[in-house]
Coordinates of C-alpha atoms in Angstrom, one line a residue:
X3 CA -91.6 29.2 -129.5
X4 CA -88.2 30.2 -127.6
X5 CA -86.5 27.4 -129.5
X6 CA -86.3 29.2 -132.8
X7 CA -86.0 32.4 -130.8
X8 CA -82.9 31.0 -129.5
X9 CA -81.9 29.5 -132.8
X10 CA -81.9 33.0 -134.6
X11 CA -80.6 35.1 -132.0
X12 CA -76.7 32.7 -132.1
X13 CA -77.3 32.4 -136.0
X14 CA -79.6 35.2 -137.8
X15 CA -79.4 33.2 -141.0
X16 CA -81.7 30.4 -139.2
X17 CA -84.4 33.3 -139.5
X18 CA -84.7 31.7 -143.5
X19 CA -85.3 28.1 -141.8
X20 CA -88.2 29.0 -138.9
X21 CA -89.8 31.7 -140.5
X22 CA -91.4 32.8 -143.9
X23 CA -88.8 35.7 -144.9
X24 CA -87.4 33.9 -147.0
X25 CA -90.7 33.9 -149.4
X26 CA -91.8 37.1 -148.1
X27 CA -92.3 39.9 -150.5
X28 CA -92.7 43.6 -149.5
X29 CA -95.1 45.4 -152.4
X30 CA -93.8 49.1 -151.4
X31 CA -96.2 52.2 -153.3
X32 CA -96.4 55.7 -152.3
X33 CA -99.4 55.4 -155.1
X34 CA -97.7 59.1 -157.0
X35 CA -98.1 57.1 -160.7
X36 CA -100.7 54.3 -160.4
X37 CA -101.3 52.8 -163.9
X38 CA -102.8 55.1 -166.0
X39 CA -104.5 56.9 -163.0
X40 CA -101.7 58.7 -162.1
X41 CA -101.3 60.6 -158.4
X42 CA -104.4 58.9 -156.8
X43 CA -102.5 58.1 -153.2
X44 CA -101.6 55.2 -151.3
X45 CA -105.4 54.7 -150.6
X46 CA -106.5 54.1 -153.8
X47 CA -103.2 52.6 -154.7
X48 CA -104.4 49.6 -152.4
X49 CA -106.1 47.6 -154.9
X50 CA -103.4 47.5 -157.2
X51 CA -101.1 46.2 -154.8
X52 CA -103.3 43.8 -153.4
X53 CA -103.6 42.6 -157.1
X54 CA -99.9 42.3 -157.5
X55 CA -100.1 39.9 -154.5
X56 CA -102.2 37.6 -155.9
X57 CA -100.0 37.7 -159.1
X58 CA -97.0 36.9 -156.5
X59 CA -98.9 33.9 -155.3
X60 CA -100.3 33.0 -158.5
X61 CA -97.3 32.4 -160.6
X62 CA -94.3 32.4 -158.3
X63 CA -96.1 30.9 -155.1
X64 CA -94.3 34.0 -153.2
X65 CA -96.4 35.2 -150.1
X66 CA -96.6 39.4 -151.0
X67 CA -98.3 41.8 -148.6
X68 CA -98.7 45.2 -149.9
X69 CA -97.6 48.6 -148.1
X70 CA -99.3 52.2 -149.5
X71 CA -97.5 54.7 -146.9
X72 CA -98.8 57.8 -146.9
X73 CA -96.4 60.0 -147.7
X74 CA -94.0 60.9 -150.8
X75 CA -90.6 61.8 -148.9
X76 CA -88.3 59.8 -150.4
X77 CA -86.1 59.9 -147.2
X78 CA -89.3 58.4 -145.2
X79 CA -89.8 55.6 -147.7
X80 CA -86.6 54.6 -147.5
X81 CA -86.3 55.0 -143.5
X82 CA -89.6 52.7 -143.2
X83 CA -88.5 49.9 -145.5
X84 CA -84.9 49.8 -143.9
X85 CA -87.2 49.0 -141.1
X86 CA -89.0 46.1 -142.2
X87 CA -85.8 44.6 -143.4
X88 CA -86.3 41.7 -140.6
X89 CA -89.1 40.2 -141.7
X90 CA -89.1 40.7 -145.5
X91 CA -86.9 38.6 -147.8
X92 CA -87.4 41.1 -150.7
X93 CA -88.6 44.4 -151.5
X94 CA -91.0 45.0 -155.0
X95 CA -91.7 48.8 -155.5
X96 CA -94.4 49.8 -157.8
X97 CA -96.1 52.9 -158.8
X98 CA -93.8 55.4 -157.3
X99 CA -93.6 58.6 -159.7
X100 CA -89.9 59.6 -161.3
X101 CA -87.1 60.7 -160.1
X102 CA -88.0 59.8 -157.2
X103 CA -88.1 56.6 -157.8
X104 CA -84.7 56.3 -158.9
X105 CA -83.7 58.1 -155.7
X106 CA -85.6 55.5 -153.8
X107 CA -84.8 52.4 -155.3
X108 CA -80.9 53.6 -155.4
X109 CA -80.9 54.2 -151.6
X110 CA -82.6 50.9 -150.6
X111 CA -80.5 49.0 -152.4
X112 CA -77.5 50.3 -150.7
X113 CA -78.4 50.2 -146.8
X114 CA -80.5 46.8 -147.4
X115 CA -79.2 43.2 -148.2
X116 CA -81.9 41.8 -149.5
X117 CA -83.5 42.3 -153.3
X118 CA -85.0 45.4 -154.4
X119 CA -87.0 45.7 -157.7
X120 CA -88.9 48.5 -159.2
X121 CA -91.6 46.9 -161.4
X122 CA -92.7 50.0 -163.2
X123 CA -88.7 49.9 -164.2
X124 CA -87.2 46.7 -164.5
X125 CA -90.5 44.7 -165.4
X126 CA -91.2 46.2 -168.2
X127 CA -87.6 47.1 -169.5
X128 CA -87.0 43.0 -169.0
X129 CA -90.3 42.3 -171.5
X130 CA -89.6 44.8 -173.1
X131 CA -86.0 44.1 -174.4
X132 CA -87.2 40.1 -175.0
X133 CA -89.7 41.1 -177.0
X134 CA -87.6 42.9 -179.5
X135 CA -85.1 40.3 -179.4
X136 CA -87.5 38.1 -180.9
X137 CA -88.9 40.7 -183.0
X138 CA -85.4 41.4 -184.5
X139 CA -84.7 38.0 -185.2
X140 CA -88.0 38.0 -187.5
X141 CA -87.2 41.1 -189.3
X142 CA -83.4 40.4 -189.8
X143 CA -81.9 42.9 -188.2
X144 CA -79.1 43.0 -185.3
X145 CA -78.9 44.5 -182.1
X146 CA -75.5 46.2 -182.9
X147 CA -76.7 48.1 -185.9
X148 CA -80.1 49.5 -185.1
X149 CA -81.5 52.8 -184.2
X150 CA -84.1 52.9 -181.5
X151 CA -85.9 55.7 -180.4
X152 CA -88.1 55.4 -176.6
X153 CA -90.4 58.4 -175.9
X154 CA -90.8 58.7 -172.7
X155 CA -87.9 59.8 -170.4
X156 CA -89.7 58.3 -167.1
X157 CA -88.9 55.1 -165.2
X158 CA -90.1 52.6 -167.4
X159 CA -88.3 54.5 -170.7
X160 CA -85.0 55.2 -168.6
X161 CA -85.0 51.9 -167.5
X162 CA -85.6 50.1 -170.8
X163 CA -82.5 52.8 -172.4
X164 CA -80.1 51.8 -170.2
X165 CA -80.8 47.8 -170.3
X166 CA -80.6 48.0 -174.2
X167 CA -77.5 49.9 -173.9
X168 CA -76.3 47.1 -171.5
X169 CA -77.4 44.7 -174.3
X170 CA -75.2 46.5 -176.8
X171 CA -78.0 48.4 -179.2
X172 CA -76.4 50.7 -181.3
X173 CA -77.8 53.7 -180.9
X174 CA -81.0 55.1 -178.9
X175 CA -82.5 58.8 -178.5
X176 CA -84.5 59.2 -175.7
X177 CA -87.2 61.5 -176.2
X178 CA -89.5 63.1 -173.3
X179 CA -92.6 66.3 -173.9
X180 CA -89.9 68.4 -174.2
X181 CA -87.9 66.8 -177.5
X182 CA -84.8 64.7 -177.5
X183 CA -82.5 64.9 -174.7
X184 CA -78.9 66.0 -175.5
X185 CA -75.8 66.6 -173.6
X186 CA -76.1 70.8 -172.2
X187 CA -80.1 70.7 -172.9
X188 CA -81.6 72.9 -169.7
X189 CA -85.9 72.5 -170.3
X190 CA -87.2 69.9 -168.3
X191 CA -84.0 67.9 -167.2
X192 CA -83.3 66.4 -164.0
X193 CA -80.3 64.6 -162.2
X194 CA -81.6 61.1 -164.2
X195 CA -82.4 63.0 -167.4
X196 CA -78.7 64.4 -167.9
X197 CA -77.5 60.7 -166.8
X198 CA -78.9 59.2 -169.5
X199 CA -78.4 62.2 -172.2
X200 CA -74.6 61.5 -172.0
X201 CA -74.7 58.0 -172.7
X202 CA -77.6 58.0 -175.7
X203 CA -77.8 60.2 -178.9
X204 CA -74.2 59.6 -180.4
X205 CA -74.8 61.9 -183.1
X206 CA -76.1 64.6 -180.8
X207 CA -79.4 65.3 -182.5
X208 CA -81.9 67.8 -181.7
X209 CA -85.3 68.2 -182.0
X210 CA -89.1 66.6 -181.6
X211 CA -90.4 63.1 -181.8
X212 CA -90.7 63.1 -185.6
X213 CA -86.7 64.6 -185.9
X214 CA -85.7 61.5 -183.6
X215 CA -87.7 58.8 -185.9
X216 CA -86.0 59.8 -189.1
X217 CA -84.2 56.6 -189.9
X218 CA -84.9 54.6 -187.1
X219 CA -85.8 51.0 -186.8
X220 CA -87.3 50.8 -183.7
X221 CA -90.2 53.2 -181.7
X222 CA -90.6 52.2 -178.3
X223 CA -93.3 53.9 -176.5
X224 CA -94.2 54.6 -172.7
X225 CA -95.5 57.8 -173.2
X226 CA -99.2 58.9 -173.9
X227 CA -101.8 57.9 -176.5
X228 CA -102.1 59.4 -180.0
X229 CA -98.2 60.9 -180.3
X230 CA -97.3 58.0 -182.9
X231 CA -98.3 59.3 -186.3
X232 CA -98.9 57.0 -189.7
X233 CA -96.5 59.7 -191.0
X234 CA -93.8 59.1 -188.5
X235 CA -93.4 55.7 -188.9
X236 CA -93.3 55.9 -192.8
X237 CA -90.4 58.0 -192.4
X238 CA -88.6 55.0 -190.5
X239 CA -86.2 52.2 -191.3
X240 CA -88.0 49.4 -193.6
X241 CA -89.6 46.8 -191.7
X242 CA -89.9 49.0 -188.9
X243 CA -91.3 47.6 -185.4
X244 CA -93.2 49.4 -182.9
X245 CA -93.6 49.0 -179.7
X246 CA -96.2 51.3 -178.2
X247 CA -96.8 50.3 -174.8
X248 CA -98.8 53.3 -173.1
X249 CA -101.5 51.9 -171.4
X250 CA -105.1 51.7 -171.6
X251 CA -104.6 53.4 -175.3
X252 CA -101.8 53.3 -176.8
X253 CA -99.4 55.7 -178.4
X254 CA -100.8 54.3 -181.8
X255 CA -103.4 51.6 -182.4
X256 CA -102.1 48.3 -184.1
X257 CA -103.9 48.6 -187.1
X258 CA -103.1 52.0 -187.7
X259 CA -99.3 51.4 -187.4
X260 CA -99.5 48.3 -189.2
X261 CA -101.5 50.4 -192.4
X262 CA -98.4 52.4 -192.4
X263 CA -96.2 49.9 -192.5
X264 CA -95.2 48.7 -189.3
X265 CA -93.8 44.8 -189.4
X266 CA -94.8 44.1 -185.8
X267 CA -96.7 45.7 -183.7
X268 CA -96.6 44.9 -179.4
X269 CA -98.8 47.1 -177.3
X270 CA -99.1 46.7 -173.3
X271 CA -102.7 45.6 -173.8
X272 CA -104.0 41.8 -173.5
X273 CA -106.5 42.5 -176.4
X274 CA -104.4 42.4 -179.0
X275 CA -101.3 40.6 -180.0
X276 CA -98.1 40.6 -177.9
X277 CA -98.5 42.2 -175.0
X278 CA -95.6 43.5 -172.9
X279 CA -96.9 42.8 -169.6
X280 CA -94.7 42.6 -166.7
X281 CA -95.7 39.0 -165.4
X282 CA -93.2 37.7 -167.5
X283 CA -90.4 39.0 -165.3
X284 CA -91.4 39.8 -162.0
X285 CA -92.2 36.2 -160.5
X286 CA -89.7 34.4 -161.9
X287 CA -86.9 37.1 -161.0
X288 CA -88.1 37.0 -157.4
X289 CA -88.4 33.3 -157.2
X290 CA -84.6 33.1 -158.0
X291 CA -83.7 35.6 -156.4
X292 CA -85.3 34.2 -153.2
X293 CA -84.1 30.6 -153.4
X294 CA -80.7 31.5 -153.5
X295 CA -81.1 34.1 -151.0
X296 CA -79.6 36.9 -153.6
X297 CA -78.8 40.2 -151.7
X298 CA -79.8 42.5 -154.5
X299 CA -81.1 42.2 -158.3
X300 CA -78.1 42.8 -160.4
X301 CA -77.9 43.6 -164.6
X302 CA -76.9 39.9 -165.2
X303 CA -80.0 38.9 -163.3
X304 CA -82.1 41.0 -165.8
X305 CA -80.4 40.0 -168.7
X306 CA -81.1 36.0 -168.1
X307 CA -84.4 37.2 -167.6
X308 CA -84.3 38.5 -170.7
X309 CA -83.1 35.8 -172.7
X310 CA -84.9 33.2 -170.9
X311 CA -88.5 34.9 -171.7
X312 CA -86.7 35.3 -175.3
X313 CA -85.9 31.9 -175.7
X314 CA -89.0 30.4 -174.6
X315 CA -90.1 30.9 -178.1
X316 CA -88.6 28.3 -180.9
X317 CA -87.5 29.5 -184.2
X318 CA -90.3 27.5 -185.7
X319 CA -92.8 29.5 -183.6
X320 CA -91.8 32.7 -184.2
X321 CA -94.2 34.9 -186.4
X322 CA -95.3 38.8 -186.0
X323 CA -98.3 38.1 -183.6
X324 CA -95.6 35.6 -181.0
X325 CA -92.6 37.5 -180.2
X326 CA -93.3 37.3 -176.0
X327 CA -94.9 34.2 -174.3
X328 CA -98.2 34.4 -173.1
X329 CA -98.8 35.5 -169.6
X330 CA -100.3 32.0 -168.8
X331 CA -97.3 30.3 -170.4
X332 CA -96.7 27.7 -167.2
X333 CA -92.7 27.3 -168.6
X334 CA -92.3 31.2 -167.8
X335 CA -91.5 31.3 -163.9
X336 CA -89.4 28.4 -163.5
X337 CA -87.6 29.2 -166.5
X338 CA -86.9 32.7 -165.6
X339 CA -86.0 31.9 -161.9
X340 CA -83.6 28.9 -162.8
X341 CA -81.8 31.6 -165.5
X342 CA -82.3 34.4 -162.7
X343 CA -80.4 32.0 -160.1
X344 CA -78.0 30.8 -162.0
X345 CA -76.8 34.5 -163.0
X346 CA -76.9 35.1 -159.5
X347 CA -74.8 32.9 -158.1
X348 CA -72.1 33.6 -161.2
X349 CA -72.0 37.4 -160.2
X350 CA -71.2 36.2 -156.5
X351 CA -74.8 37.9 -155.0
X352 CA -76.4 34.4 -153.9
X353 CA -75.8 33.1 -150.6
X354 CA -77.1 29.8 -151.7
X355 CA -75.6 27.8 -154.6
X356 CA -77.8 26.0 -157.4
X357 CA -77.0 22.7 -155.7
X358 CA -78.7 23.8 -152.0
X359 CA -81.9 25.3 -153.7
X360 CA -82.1 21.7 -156.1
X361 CA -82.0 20.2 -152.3
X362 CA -84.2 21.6 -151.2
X363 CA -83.1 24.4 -148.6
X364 CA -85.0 27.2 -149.9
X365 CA -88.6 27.9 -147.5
X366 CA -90.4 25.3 -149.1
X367 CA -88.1 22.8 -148.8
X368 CA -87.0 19.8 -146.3
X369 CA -85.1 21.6 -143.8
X370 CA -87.7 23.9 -142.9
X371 CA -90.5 20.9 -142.7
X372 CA -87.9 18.9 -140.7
X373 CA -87.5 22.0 -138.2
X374 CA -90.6 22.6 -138.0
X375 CA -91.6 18.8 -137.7
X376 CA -88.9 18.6 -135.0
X377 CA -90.1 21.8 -132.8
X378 CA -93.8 19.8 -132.9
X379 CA -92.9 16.6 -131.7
X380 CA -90.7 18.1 -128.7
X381 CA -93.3 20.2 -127.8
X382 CA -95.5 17.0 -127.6
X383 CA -93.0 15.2 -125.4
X384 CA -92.6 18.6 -123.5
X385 CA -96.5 18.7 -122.8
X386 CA -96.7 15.2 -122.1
X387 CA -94.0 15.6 -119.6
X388 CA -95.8 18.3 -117.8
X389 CA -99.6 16.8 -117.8
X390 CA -97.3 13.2 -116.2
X391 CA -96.0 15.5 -113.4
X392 CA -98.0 18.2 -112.5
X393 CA -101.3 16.7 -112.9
X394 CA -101.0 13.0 -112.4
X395 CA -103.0 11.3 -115.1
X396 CA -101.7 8.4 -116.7
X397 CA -104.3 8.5 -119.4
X398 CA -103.1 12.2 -119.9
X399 CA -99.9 11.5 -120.3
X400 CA -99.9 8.3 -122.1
X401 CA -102.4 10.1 -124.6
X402 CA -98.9 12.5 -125.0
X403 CA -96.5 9.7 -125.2
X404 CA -98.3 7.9 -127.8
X405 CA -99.0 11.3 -130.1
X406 CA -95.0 11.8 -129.5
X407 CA -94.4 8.4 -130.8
X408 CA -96.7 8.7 -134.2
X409 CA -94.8 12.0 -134.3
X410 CA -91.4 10.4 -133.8
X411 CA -92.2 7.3 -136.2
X412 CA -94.0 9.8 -139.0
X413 CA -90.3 11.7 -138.9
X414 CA -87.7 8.5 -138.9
X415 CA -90.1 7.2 -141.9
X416 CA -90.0 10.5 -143.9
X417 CA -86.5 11.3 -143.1
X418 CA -85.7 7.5 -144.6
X419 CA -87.8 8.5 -147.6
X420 CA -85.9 11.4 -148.1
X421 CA -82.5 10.0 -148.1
X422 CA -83.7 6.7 -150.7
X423 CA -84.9 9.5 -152.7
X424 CA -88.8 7.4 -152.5
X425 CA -91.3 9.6 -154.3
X426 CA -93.4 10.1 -151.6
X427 CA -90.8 12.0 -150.0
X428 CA -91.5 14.6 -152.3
X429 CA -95.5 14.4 -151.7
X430 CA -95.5 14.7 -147.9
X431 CA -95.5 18.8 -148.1
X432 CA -96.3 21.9 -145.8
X433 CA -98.1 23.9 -146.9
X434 CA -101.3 26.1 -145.9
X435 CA -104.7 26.9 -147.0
X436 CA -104.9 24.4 -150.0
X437 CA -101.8 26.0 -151.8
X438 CA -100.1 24.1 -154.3
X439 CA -96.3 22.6 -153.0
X440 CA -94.4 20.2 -155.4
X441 CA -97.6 19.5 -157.7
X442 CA -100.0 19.4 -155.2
X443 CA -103.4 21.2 -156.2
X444 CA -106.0 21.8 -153.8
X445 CA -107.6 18.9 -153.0
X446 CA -105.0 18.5 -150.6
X447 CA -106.2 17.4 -147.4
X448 CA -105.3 17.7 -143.7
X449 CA -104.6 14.2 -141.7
X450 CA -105.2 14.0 -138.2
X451 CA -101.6 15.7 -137.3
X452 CA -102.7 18.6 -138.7
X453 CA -99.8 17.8 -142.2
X454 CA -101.3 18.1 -145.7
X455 CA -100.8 15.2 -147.4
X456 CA -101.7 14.7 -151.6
X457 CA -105.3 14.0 -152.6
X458 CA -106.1 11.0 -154.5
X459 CA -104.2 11.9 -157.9
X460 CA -106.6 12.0 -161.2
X461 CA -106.2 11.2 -164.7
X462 CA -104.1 13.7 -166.7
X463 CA -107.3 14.2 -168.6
X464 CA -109.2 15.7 -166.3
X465 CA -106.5 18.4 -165.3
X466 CA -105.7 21.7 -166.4
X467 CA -108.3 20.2 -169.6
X468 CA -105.6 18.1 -170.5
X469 CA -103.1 20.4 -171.9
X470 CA -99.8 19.2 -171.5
X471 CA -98.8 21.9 -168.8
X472 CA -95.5 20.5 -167.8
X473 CA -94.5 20.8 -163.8
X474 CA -91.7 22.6 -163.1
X475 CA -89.1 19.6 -161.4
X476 CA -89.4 18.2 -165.4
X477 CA -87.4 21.2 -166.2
X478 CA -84.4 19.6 -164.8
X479 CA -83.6 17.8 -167.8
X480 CA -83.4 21.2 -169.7
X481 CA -80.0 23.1 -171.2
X482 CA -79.7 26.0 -170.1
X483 CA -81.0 28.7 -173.3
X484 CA -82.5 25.9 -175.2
X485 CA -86.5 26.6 -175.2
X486 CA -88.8 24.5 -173.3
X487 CA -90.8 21.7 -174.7
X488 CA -94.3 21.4 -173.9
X489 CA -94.9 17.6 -173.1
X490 CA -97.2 15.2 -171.5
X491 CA -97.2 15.2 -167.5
X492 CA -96.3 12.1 -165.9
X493 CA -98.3 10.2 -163.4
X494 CA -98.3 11.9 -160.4
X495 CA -97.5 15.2 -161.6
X496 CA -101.2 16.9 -162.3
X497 CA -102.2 20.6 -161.9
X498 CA -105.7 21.4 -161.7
X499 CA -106.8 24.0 -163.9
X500 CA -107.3 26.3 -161.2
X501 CA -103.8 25.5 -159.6
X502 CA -102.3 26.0 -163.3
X503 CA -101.3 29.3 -162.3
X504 CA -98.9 28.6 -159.0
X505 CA -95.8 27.4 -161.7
X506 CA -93.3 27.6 -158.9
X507 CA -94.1 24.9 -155.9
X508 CA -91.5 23.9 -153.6
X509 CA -89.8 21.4 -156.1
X510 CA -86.6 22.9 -157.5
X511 CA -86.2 23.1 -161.1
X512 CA -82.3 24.4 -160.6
X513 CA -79.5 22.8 -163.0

């Protein structure tokens, strides 16, 4: 191993080539605001993050190890994720309690240069703010002339505020327990609070809830359940949509809202009819983020993810139970990471192009299997070297030489495949533990080398039931903003049904 020891130490970039930081997520909880569970600690916080792993894995094919530390200093979560800065190639935070998640999330992303993403923030302000893109659309109503009111003054609500501001809504009152925040109010404000009090509520309005709903168009809710009233939303806009997203029950239930005249109704719940869950944004912003090695996850980045989850949805499908894809949607990740890439490399945050992740030079790609292919077959003509002169056995050491020369002939035939561009270039993969690389599902098998190579490929028919789940490298063809099309795979290009999930292999589905 003191090759790519070496290699690093005269060129710390190579760290992205010889090791797996560059798909490496940290999944960071101090476990103060767990779901709807609230302070439980970072013991019981543990199965939540090791669930958000597998949702890494599942959808993005990004490796994800969760950290609960046990304490809530601010200062020491920062301190100990500055830290592990080396080995991670991006920071997720999740279920750490406001403001002190701001404070947190502020001060990693200044002394680290890699991307940091609060979940319980920016995942659900990113759904959140497609959603009601699509649910304007339907109702007729613009973005510039609305009114929308978000109870709930926390992370998720300041987060969602300041990203519609970003996305030029009219006007929006923040409401928290307390009432509507205003410029000079003193109960219950903190250094966020005022923040955001200065740059919402043009009209300086005071008082509760119901005050704040009084014309409005849109109720956004990531509060608590029951403070949505039938009353309240009669006194709204016509057509008026709701979003009430408090989880497990919500700040009104669907029917109710709908009774008293709500046009559409999205909850955070996968039992009833759009659902603002966060898996529409976290995978696929990582996954971009990642493969062009982004050193933070800007506004721009959020907004493509907004209006590539938006514009997954055609005009013709649009109707007032389909304003968000469904989590299971496989055009979700790639789309979202191509649009997340793209704006990073526009806003000058990607140390990687478009052009070097479509080749390939992201983790998954060729120039890590060709390193790592290249450290194997010296060390086979190292060892074979060794057994020839220390020990004298020319069976030994012929045994060596030969292995070295499969080695060295496997290499000059998969580098010539690369450059003719021959399919199977794209089949021989590495990967680990079954995981699905460039279409791969797991029937993959190991040769006698120890490489994965493809199982025998099946009829479309009998994979993923025959769906039409398209592979991610067919999104090449694609405009950017234009929605996906689902269409049949082509031969070669199956996903099991169990492998559905992992969207993002190491194909590239960049423009």
């Amino acid at each position: 191993m003191a090759e790519p020891c070496i290699d690093i130490f005269r060129d710390p970039g190579k760290v992205y080539d010889y090791t797996s930081k560059g798909n490496l997520v940290a999944i960071v909880s101090d476990g103060s605001a767990v779901l709807g569970l609230g302070n439980i600690g970072p013991f019981a916080a543990i199965p939540v993050m090791e669930g958000k792993a597998v949702l890494f894995k599942a959808f993005a094919n990004i490796d994800a190890f969760p950290i609960c530390l046990n304490t809530t200093d601010h200062l020491k979560i920062v301190e100990t994720v500055k830290l592990l800065e080396p080995v991670f190639g991006g920071i997720h935070l999740e279920d750490i309690a406001a403001p002190q998640c701001f404070e947190i999330e502020e001060r990693i992303k200044q002394e680290c240069r890699i991307p940091v993403f609060h979940d319980d923030q920016h995942g659900t302000a990113i759904v959140t703010a497609a959603g009601l893109l699509n649910a304007l659309k339907l109702t007729g109503k613009s973005v510039e002339h609305i009114t929308v009111v978000v109870n709930g003054a926390g992370a998720a609500g300041v987060a969602i505020t300041k990203l519609l501001l970003k996305m030029g809504v009219g006007e929006i009152v923040l409401c928290d327990t307390k009432g509507i925040l205003y410029p000079g109010r003193t109960e219950g404000m903190n250094r966020v609070k005022r923040e955001v009090a200065e740059m919402t509520n043009l009209r300086r309005r005071r008082g509760t809830l119901e005050d704040a709903l009084v014309g409005a168009d849109v109720f956004i809710g990531v509060s608590a359940a029951g403070v949505l009233t039938a009353n309240m939303i009669r006194q709204m806009n016509a057509e008026p949509i709701v979003f009430a997203l408090a989880n497990p029950n919500p700040e009104i239930m669907p029917e109710a809202a709908k009774a008293a005249g709500a046009a559409i109704v999205a909850t955070g719940r996968s039992d009833f009819p759009n659902q603002i869950n966060n898996v529409l944004a976290f995978p696929g912003v990582f996954r971009g983020a990642l493969d062009v090695r982004a050193s933070e996850i800007n506004e721009e980045m959020k907004l493509a993810a907004v209006f590539a989850i938006a514009g997954l949805i055609s005009k013709e499908e649009w109707n007032e139970d389909y304003i968000v894809p469904r989590p299971y949607d496989p055009r979700i990740c790639p789309e979202v990471a191509k649009a997340v890439a793209r704006a990073a490399v526009q806003t000058g945050v990607a140390e990687l192009n478009q052009k070097h992740a479509r080749a390939g030079n992201h983790w998954l790609g060729d120039r890590r299997l060709r390193t790592m292919r290249g450290i194997a077959s010296s060390a086979l003509h190292i060892d074979g070297d060794f057994r020839r002169r220390s020990i004298g056995l020319g069976g030994a050491a012929g045994a060596g030489q030969r292995q070295a020369g499969e080695d060295q002939a496997s290499q000059r035939k998969y580098d010539g495949e690369q450059r003719s561009g021959s399919p199977a270039a794209g089949a021989e993969i590495a990967g680990e533990n079954g995981q699905m690389h460039d279409g791969v599902d797991d029937g993959d098998h190991p040769d006698r080398r120890g490489r994965v190579g493809p199982a025998a490929p099946r009829p479309f028919a009998e994979t993923a039931g025959g769906a039409g789940i398209r592979h991610p490298a067919e999104h090449e063809a694609d405009q950017p903003g234009e929605p996906v099309q689902h269409s049949q795979q082509p031969p070669g290009r199956q996903i099991s049904g169990i492998a559905a999930g992992r969207f993002c292999g190491s194909d590239s589905w960049y423009q």
